[in-house]
Amino acid sequence: MENTDTNEHTQPEPNPLGVEKDHDQDEVGRTEDVVHKDHHDEAGHEAETTPPPPPLWRSTRRRFGPEHWRETRVYFNNKAVAHLTQAVCSLDRVPIAHQAFLSKLDTQWIPQSYEEAKRSREWLGAVDDEVGAMERNRTWDEADLPLGKKAVSSRWLFTIKYLSNGDIERYKARLVARGFTQTYGDDFTETFAPVAKLHTVRVVLSSTRP
């Protein structure tokens, strides 16, 4: 009598490649399946609890350009020739007379502050002439500064006066008050004139006569 006490479910599966199965790999595979399942469960749970983001609102208003551009016409010059950008300005197309005039202007230097002017003898002479004229005309009187007050600052301005033939007539310096430092309610309405000539006063007085 043959022994048929065999269990098909307990028999090992045939391995056609003849490679032994690693039990550790089976355990790793089962662990990965569990991890993936847990991950899917968590993702599904988050998808159920997190509300979807609101849709972006976009304006449906029609946009138009400026009103004064509607009747504007643009012309394209197809005959224009492009030139390379040059770092040096050329005077080839400037007339000879204009070149002489420009070269004459470039030779003269005008200081922008007293610190620059005191390096030149000509400009120092112009400053001395201006100070002497203001002292002779008694343009100001020295006084003590009130407590808590600030004096209006001043600045030197320099220029060159030319004759009709282009020669230098004289170097001129002026001392002016910086009006933007005045305070409203204190000295805001006052006007500062470093030099007041006598004929200017006569013209003003004559214009006020009935």
Tab-separated table of N, CA and C in Angstrom, residues 74-189:
chain	number	residue	atom	x	y	z
A	74	VAL	N	4.150	105.315	-35.503
A	74	VAL	CA	5.565	105.013	-35.376
A	74	VAL	C	6.111	104.716	-36.763
A	75	TYR	N	7.190	105.396	-37.100
A	75	TYR	CA	7.815	105.223	-38.412
A	75	TYR	C	9.153	104.502	-38.231
A	76	PHE	N	9.414	103.600	-39.111
A	76	PHE	CA	10.642	102.820	-39.069
A	76	PHE	C	11.504	103.186	-40.272
A	77	ASN	N	12.721	103.589	-39.986
A	77	ASN	CA	13.656	103.964	-41.041
A	77	ASN	C	14.499	102.747	-41.399
A	78	ASN	N	14.168	102.130	-42.504
A	78	ASN	CA	14.900	100.932	-42.908
A	78	ASN	C	16.224	101.253	-43.583
A	79	LYS	N	16.514	102.536	-43.792
A	79	LYS	CA	17.777	102.927	-44.412
A	79	LYS	C	18.811	103.388	-43.385
A	80	ALA	N	18.464	103.314	-42.118
A	80	ALA	CA	19.397	103.747	-41.083
A	80	ALA	C	20.569	102.779	-40.990
A	81	VAL	N	21.735	103.340	-40.724
A	81	VAL	CA	22.956	102.547	-40.631
A	81	VAL	C	23.382	102.503	-39.171
A	82	ALA	N	23.594	101.328	-38.649
A	82	ALA	CA	24.007	101.167	-37.256
A	82	ALA	C	25.500	101.432	-37.126
A	83	HIS	N	25.868	102.149	-36.068
A	83	HIS	CA	27.269	102.453	-35.787
A	83	HIS	C	27.643	101.865	-34.436
A	84	LEU	N	28.861	101.443	-34.327
A	84	LEU	CA	29.344	100.894	-33.072
A	84	LEU	C	29.496	102.000	-32.037
A	85	THR	N	29.249	101.651	-30.792
A	85	THR	CA	29.390	102.604	-29.699
A	85	THR	C	30.868	102.896	-29.470
A	86	GLN	N	31.208	104.182	-29.435
A	86	GLN	CA	32.595	104.588	-29.253
A	86	GLN	C	32.764	105.219	-27.879
A	87	ALA	N	33.867	104.899	-27.235
A	87	ALA	CA	34.155	105.458	-25.916
A	87	ALA	C	34.717	106.871	-26.006
A	88	VAL	N	35.204	107.272	-27.176
A	88	VAL	CA	35.802	108.592	-27.369
A	88	VAL	C	34.904	109.409	-28.281
A	89	CYS	N	34.613	110.643	-27.877
A	89	CYS	CA	33.791	111.536	-28.694
A	89	CYS	C	34.676	112.203	-29.750
A	90	SER	N	34.297	112.076	-30.989
A	90	SER	CA	35.075	112.638	-32.082
A	90	SER	C	34.536	114.015	-32.462
A	91	LEU	N	35.437	114.917	-32.837
A	91	LEU	CA	35.082	116.273	-33.261
A	91	LEU	C	35.275	116.455	-34.762
A	92	ASP	N	35.289	115.371	-35.504
A	92	ASP	CA	35.529	115.469	-36.940
A	92	ASP	C	34.411	116.213	-37.655
A	93	ARG	N	33.180	116.047	-37.210
A	93	ARG	CA	32.047	116.680	-37.875
A	93	ARG	C	31.710	118.057	-37.310
A	94	VAL	N	32.468	118.513	-36.326
A	94	VAL	CA	32.243	119.841	-35.752
A	94	VAL	C	33.029	120.861	-36.568
A	95	PRO	N	32.427	121.997	-36.930
A	95	PRO	CA	33.164	123.013	-37.695
A	95	PRO	C	34.412	123.493	-36.963
A	96	ILE	N	35.357	124.013	-37.750
A	96	ILE	CA	36.631	124.448	-37.178
A	96	ILE	C	36.421	125.578	-36.171
A	97	ALA	N	35.533	126.526	-36.483
A	97	ALA	CA	35.288	127.635	-35.558
A	97	ALA	C	34.727	127.134	-34.230
A	98	HIS	N	33.849	126.155	-34.287
A	98	HIS	CA	33.292	125.599	-33.055
A	98	HIS	C	34.344	124.809	-32.280
A	99	GLN	N	35.234	124.132	-32.991
A	99	GLN	CA	36.296	123.407	-32.308
A	99	GLN	C	37.201	124.358	-31.537
A	100	ALA	N	37.504	125.506	-32.138
A	100	ALA	CA	38.334	126.491	-31.443
A	100	ALA	C	37.622	127.031	-30.211
A	101	PHE	N	36.311	127.235	-30.321
A	101	PHE	CA	35.543	127.733	-29.181
A	101	PHE	C	35.510	126.711	-28.041
A	102	LEU	N	35.294	125.445	-28.397
A	102	LEU	CA	35.255	124.405	-27.375
A	102	LEU	C	36.613	124.211	-26.712
A	103	SER	N	37.660	124.262	-27.497
A	103	SER	CA	38.993	124.113	-26.918
A	103	SER	C	39.338	125.277	-26.007
A	104	LYS	N	38.805	126.462	-26.309
A	104	LYS	CA	39.046	127.619	-25.452
A	104	LYS	C	38.335	127.460	-24.114
A	105	LEU	N	37.141	126.893	-24.145
A	105	LEU	CA	36.409	126.683	-22.898
A	105	LEU	C	37.059	125.618	-22.029
A	106	ASP	N	37.612	124.605	-22.649
A	106	ASP	CA	38.205	123.520	-21.879
A	106	ASP	C	39.475	123.936	-21.164
A	107	THR	N	40.122	124.986	-21.625
A	107	THR	CA	41.374	125.398	-20.995
A	107	THR	C	41.155	126.131	-19.685
A	108	GLN	N	39.939	126.631	-19.435
A	108	GLN	CA	39.657	127.388	-18.218
A	108	GLN	C	39.056	126.466	-17.160
A	109	TRP	N	39.516	126.644	-15.952
A	109	TRP	CA	39.068	125.818	-14.832
A	109	TRP	C	38.352	126.692	-13.821
A	110	ILE	N	37.150	126.286	-13.421
A	110	ILE	CA	36.346	127.034	-12.457
A	110	ILE	C	36.210	126.186	-11.199
A	111	PRO	N	36.664	126.675	-10.061
A	111	PRO	CA	36.550	125.886	-8.820
A	111	PRO	C	35.103	125.773	-8.368
A	112	GLN	N	34.819	124.720	-7.639
A	112	GLN	CA	33.485	124.465	-7.114
A	112	GLN	C	33.369	124.746	-5.622
A	113	SER	N	34.442	125.064	-4.957
A	113	SER	CA	34.421	125.367	-3.528
A	113	SER	C	35.596	126.277	-3.201
A	114	TYR	N	35.573	126.817	-1.970
A	114	TYR	CA	36.667	127.692	-1.553
A	114	TYR	C	37.965	126.902	-1.394
A	115	GLU	N	37.863	125.634	-0.998
A	115	GLU	CA	39.054	124.811	-0.843
A	115	GLU	C	39.789	124.662	-2.172
A	116	GLU	N	39.052	124.580	-3.265
A	116	GLU	CA	39.687	124.497	-4.574
A	116	GLU	C	40.176	125.860	-5.044
A	117	ALA	N	39.451	126.925	-4.692
A	117	ALA	CA	39.818	128.260	-5.171
A	117	ALA	C	41.095	128.777	-4.524
A	118	LYS	N	41.353	128.394	-3.289
A	118	LYS	CA	42.530	128.938	-2.608
A	118	LYS	C	43.844	128.369	-3.144
A	119	ARG	N	43.773	127.412	-4.052
A	119	ARG	CA	44.988	126.886	-4.663
A	119	ARG	C	45.475	127.752	-5.821
A	120	SER	N	44.633	128.672	-6.281
A	120	SER	CA	44.985	129.509	-7.427
A	120	SER	C	45.110	130.958	-6.988
A	121	ARG	N	46.101	131.646	-7.521
A	121	ARG	CA	46.310	133.047	-7.171
A	121	ARG	C	45.198	133.925	-7.737
A	122	GLU	N	44.730	133.625	-8.944
A	122	GLU	CA	43.674	134.442	-9.554
A	122	GLU	C	42.375	134.365	-8.761
A	123	TRP	N	42.005	133.165	-8.331
A	123	TRP	CA	40.752	133.026	-7.594
A	123	TRP	C	40.862	133.582	-6.181
A	124	LEU	N	42.014	133.509	-5.573
A	124	LEU	CA	42.184	134.138	-4.260
A	124	LEU	C	42.056	135.648	-4.365
A	125	GLY	N	42.544	136.224	-5.459
A	125	GLY	CA	42.365	137.658	-5.671
A	125	GLY	C	40.904	138.026	-5.841
A	126	ALA	N	40.131	137.166	-6.533
A	126	ALA	CA	38.700	137.430	-6.689
A	126	ALA	C	37.978	137.363	-5.349
A	127	VAL	N	38.368	136.433	-4.481
A	127	VAL	CA	37.759	136.336	-3.146
A	127	VAL	C	38.081	137.574	-2.324
A	128	ASP	N	39.317	138.039	-2.375
A	128	ASP	CA	39.693	139.249	-1.633
A	128	ASP	C	38.921	140.464	-2.129
A	129	ASP	N	38.722	140.574	-3.431
A	129	ASP	CA	37.953	141.699	-3.970
A	129	ASP	C	36.505	141.663	-3.492
A	130	GLU	N	35.901	140.490	-3.443
A	130	GLU	CA	34.512	140.369	-2.992
A	130	GLU	C	34.389	140.711	-1.510
A	131	VAL	N	35.298	140.223	-0.695
A	131	VAL	CA	35.244	140.526	0.738
A	131	VAL	C	35.480	142.008	0.977
A	132	GLY	N	36.419	142.616	0.246
A	132	GLY	CA	36.662	144.050	0.397
A	132	GLY	C	35.458	144.880	-0.004
A	133	ALA	N	34.759	144.482	-1.084
A	133	ALA	CA	33.571	145.222	-1.510
A	133	ALA	C	32.459	145.127	-0.475
A	134	MET	N	32.267	143.963	0.143
A	134	MET	CA	31.227	143.823	1.159
A	134	MET	C	31.567	144.604	2.420
A	135	GLU	N	32.842	144.696	2.756
A	135	GLU	CA	33.231	145.494	3.925
A	135	GLU	C	33.041	146.981	3.663
A	136	ARG	N	33.342	147.454	2.457
A	136	ARG	CA	33.158	148.871	2.138
A	136	ARG	C	31.682	149.244	2.100
A	137	ASN	N	30.840	148.340	1.618
A	137	ASN	CA	29.403	148.617	1.547
A	137	ASN	C	28.667	148.304	2.845
A	138	ARG	N	29.394	147.836	3.846
A	138	ARG	CA	28.790	147.474	5.134
A	138	ARG	C	27.592	146.538	4.899
A	139	THR	N	27.882	145.456	4.228
A	139	THR	CA	26.831	144.501	3.895
A	139	THR	C	26.254	143.838	5.136
A	140	TRP	N	27.049	143.622	6.136
A	140	TRP	CA	26.564	142.993	7.373
A	140	TRP	C	27.247	143.629	8.577
A	141	ASP	N	26.669	143.376	9.720
A	141	ASP	CA	27.225	143.784	11.008
A	141	ASP	C	27.383	142.544	11.870
A	142	GLU	N	28.506	142.439	12.516
A	142	GLU	CA	28.741	141.285	13.375
A	142	GLU	C	27.869	141.377	14.626
A	143	ALA	N	27.292	140.252	15.024
A	143	ALA	CA	26.422	140.191	16.202
A	143	ALA	C	26.559	138.818	16.835
A	144	ASP	N	26.189	138.763	18.113
A	144	ASP	CA	26.227	137.486	18.833
A	144	ASP	C	25.018	136.637	18.436
A	145	LEU	N	25.254	135.356	18.251
A	145	LEU	CA	24.183	134.448	17.862
A	145	LEU	C	23.294	134.161	19.069
A	146	PRO	N	21.976	134.344	18.952
A	146	PRO	CA	21.083	134.050	20.087
A	146	PRO	C	21.181	132.590	20.509
A	147	LEU	N	20.826	132.351	21.764
A	147	LEU	CA	20.910	131.010	22.313
A	147	LEU	C	19.904	130.087	21.616
A	148	GLY	N	20.367	128.940	21.164
A	148	GLY	CA	19.501	127.969	20.511
A	148	GLY	C	19.231	128.245	19.049
A	149	LYS	N	19.869	129.251	18.461
A	149	LYS	CA	19.654	129.587	17.059
A	149	LYS	C	20.866	129.174	16.230
A	150	LYS	N	20.604	128.899	14.966
A	150	LYS	CA	21.659	128.544	14.027
A	150	LYS	C	21.727	129.579	12.919
A	151	ALA	N	22.932	129.972	12.588
A	151	ALA	CA	23.121	130.966	11.530
A	151	ALA	C	22.904	130.328	10.160
A	152	VAL	N	22.398	131.127	9.225
A	152	VAL	CA	22.222	130.660	7.853
A	152	VAL	C	23.600	130.511	7.214
A	153	SER	N	23.879	129.353	6.691
A	153	SER	CA	25.196	129.101	6.115
A	153	SER	C	25.337	129.800	4.766
A	154	SER	N	26.558	129.891	4.298
A	154	SER	CA	26.859	130.575	3.037
A	154	SER	C	27.750	129.691	2.175
A	155	ARG	N	27.920	130.137	0.932
A	155	ARG	CA	28.725	129.379	-0.014
A	155	ARG	C	29.346	130.323	-1.025
A	156	TRP	N	30.545	129.982	-1.462
A	156	TRP	CA	31.232	130.762	-2.484
A	156	TRP	C	30.904	130.202	-3.864
A	157	LEU	N	30.579	131.123	-4.785
A	157	LEU	CA	30.341	130.777	-6.184
A	157	LEU	C	31.354	131.502	-7.051
A	158	PHE	N	31.865	130.814	-8.045
A	158	PHE	CA	32.924	131.366	-8.886
A	158	PHE	C	32.509	131.277	-10.356
A	159	THR	N	32.927	132.274	-11.114
A	159	THR	CA	32.667	132.301	-12.546
A	159	THR	C	33.722	133.165	-13.225
A	160	ILE	N	33.753	133.107	-14.545
A	160	ILE	CA	34.712	133.878	-15.341
A	160	ILE	C	33.936	134.794	-16.267
A	161	LYS	N	34.285	136.069	-16.274
A	161	LYS	CA	33.676	137.053	-17.162
A	161	LYS	C	34.557	137.201	-18.398
A	162	TYR	N	33.931	137.124	-19.584
A	162	TYR	CA	34.663	137.208	-20.845
A	162	TYR	C	34.302	138.490	-21.581
A	163	LEU	N	35.243	138.951	-22.387
A	163	LEU	CA	34.997	140.066	-23.290
A	163	LEU	C	34.316	139.553	-24.556
A	164	SER	N	33.941	140.480	-25.417
A	164	SER	CA	33.253	140.092	-26.647
A	164	SER	C	34.148	139.296	-27.590
A	165	ASN	N	35.454	139.487	-27.504
A	165	ASN	CA	36.378	138.754	-28.374
A	165	ASN	C	36.816	137.417	-27.779
A	166	GLY	N	36.278	137.053	-26.618
A	166	GLY	CA	36.609	135.775	-26.004
A	166	GLY	C	37.709	135.830	-24.978
A	167	ASP	N	38.359	136.991	-24.796
A	167	ASP	CA	39.406	137.107	-23.788
A	167	ASP	C	38.786	137.213	-22.397
A	168	ILE	N	39.559	136.835	-21.398
A	168	ILE	CA	39.076	136.871	-20.018
A	168	ILE	C	39.085	138.305	-19.513
A	169	GLU	N	37.944	138.758	-19.015
A	169	GLU	CA	37.862	140.092	-18.427
A	169	GLU	C	38.303	140.073	-16.969
A	170	ARG	N	37.736	139.173	-16.180
A	170	ARG	CA	38.132	139.057	-14.779
A	170	ARG	C	37.555	137.766	-14.202
A	171	TYR	N	38.142	137.373	-13.079
A	171	TYR	CA	37.645	136.246	-12.304
A	171	TYR	C	36.730	136.787	-11.211
A	172	LYS	N	35.524	136.285	-11.146
A	172	LYS	CA	34.529	136.821	-10.227
A	172	LYS	C	34.153	135.770	-9.190
A	173	ALA	N	34.059	136.217	-7.930
A	173	ALA	CA	33.634	135.360	-6.819
A	173	ALA	C	32.481	136.036	-6.088
A	174	ARG	N	31.499	135.250	-5.667
A	174	ARG	CA	30.342	135.777	-4.938
A	174	ARG	C	30.092	134.914	-3.708
A	175	LEU	N	29.737	135.579	-2.621
A	175	LEU	CA	29.369	134.894	-1.389
A	175	LEU	C	27.858	134.987	-1.232
A	176	VAL	N	27.172	133.867	-1.274
A	176	VAL	CA	25.711	133.847	-1.230
A	176	VAL	C	25.265	133.047	-0.012
A	177	ALA	N	24.066	133.392	0.480
A	177	ALA	CA	23.463	132.664	1.600
A	177	ALA	C	22.705	131.457	1.080
A	178	ARG	N	22.761	130.395	1.817
A	178	ARG	CA	22.057	129.159	1.447
A	178	ARG	C	20.648	129.228	2.031
A	179	GLY	N	19.719	129.687	1.178
A	179	GLY	CA	18.371	129.960	1.648
A	179	GLY	C	17.608	128.742	2.122
A	180	PHE	N	17.980	127.559	1.671
A	180	PHE	CA	17.223	126.368	2.076
A	180	PHE	C	17.460	125.998	3.535
A	181	THR	N	18.400	126.689	4.212
A	181	THR	CA	18.621	126.432	5.634
A	181	THR	C	17.797	127.354	6.516
A	182	GLN	N	16.953	128.200	5.920
A	182	GLN	CA	16.112	129.088	6.712
A	182	GLN	C	14.991	128.302	7.385
A	183	THR	N	14.510	128.839	8.513
A	183	THR	CA	13.479	128.187	9.321
A	183	THR	C	12.180	128.951	9.189
A	184	TYR	N	11.106	128.208	8.912
A	184	TYR	CA	9.796	128.846	8.777
A	184	TYR	C	9.352	129.421	10.125
A	185	GLY	N	8.899	130.684	10.102
A	185	GLY	CA	8.488	131.364	11.316
A	185	GLY	C	9.598	132.120	12.001
A	186	ASP	N	10.839	131.932	11.587
A	186	ASP	CA	11.969	132.626	12.214
A	186	ASP	C	12.609	133.601	11.240
A	187	ASP	N	13.203	133.101	10.180
A	187	ASP	CA	13.840	133.952	9.173
A	187	ASP	C	13.459	133.499	7.769
A	188	PHE	N	12.270	132.889	7.639
A	188	PHE	CA	11.874	132.300	6.363
A	188	PHE	C	11.563	133.358	5.315
A	189	THR	N	11.062	134.532	5.734
A	189	THR	CA	10.666	135.578	4.790
A	189	THR	C	11.785	136.560	4.491
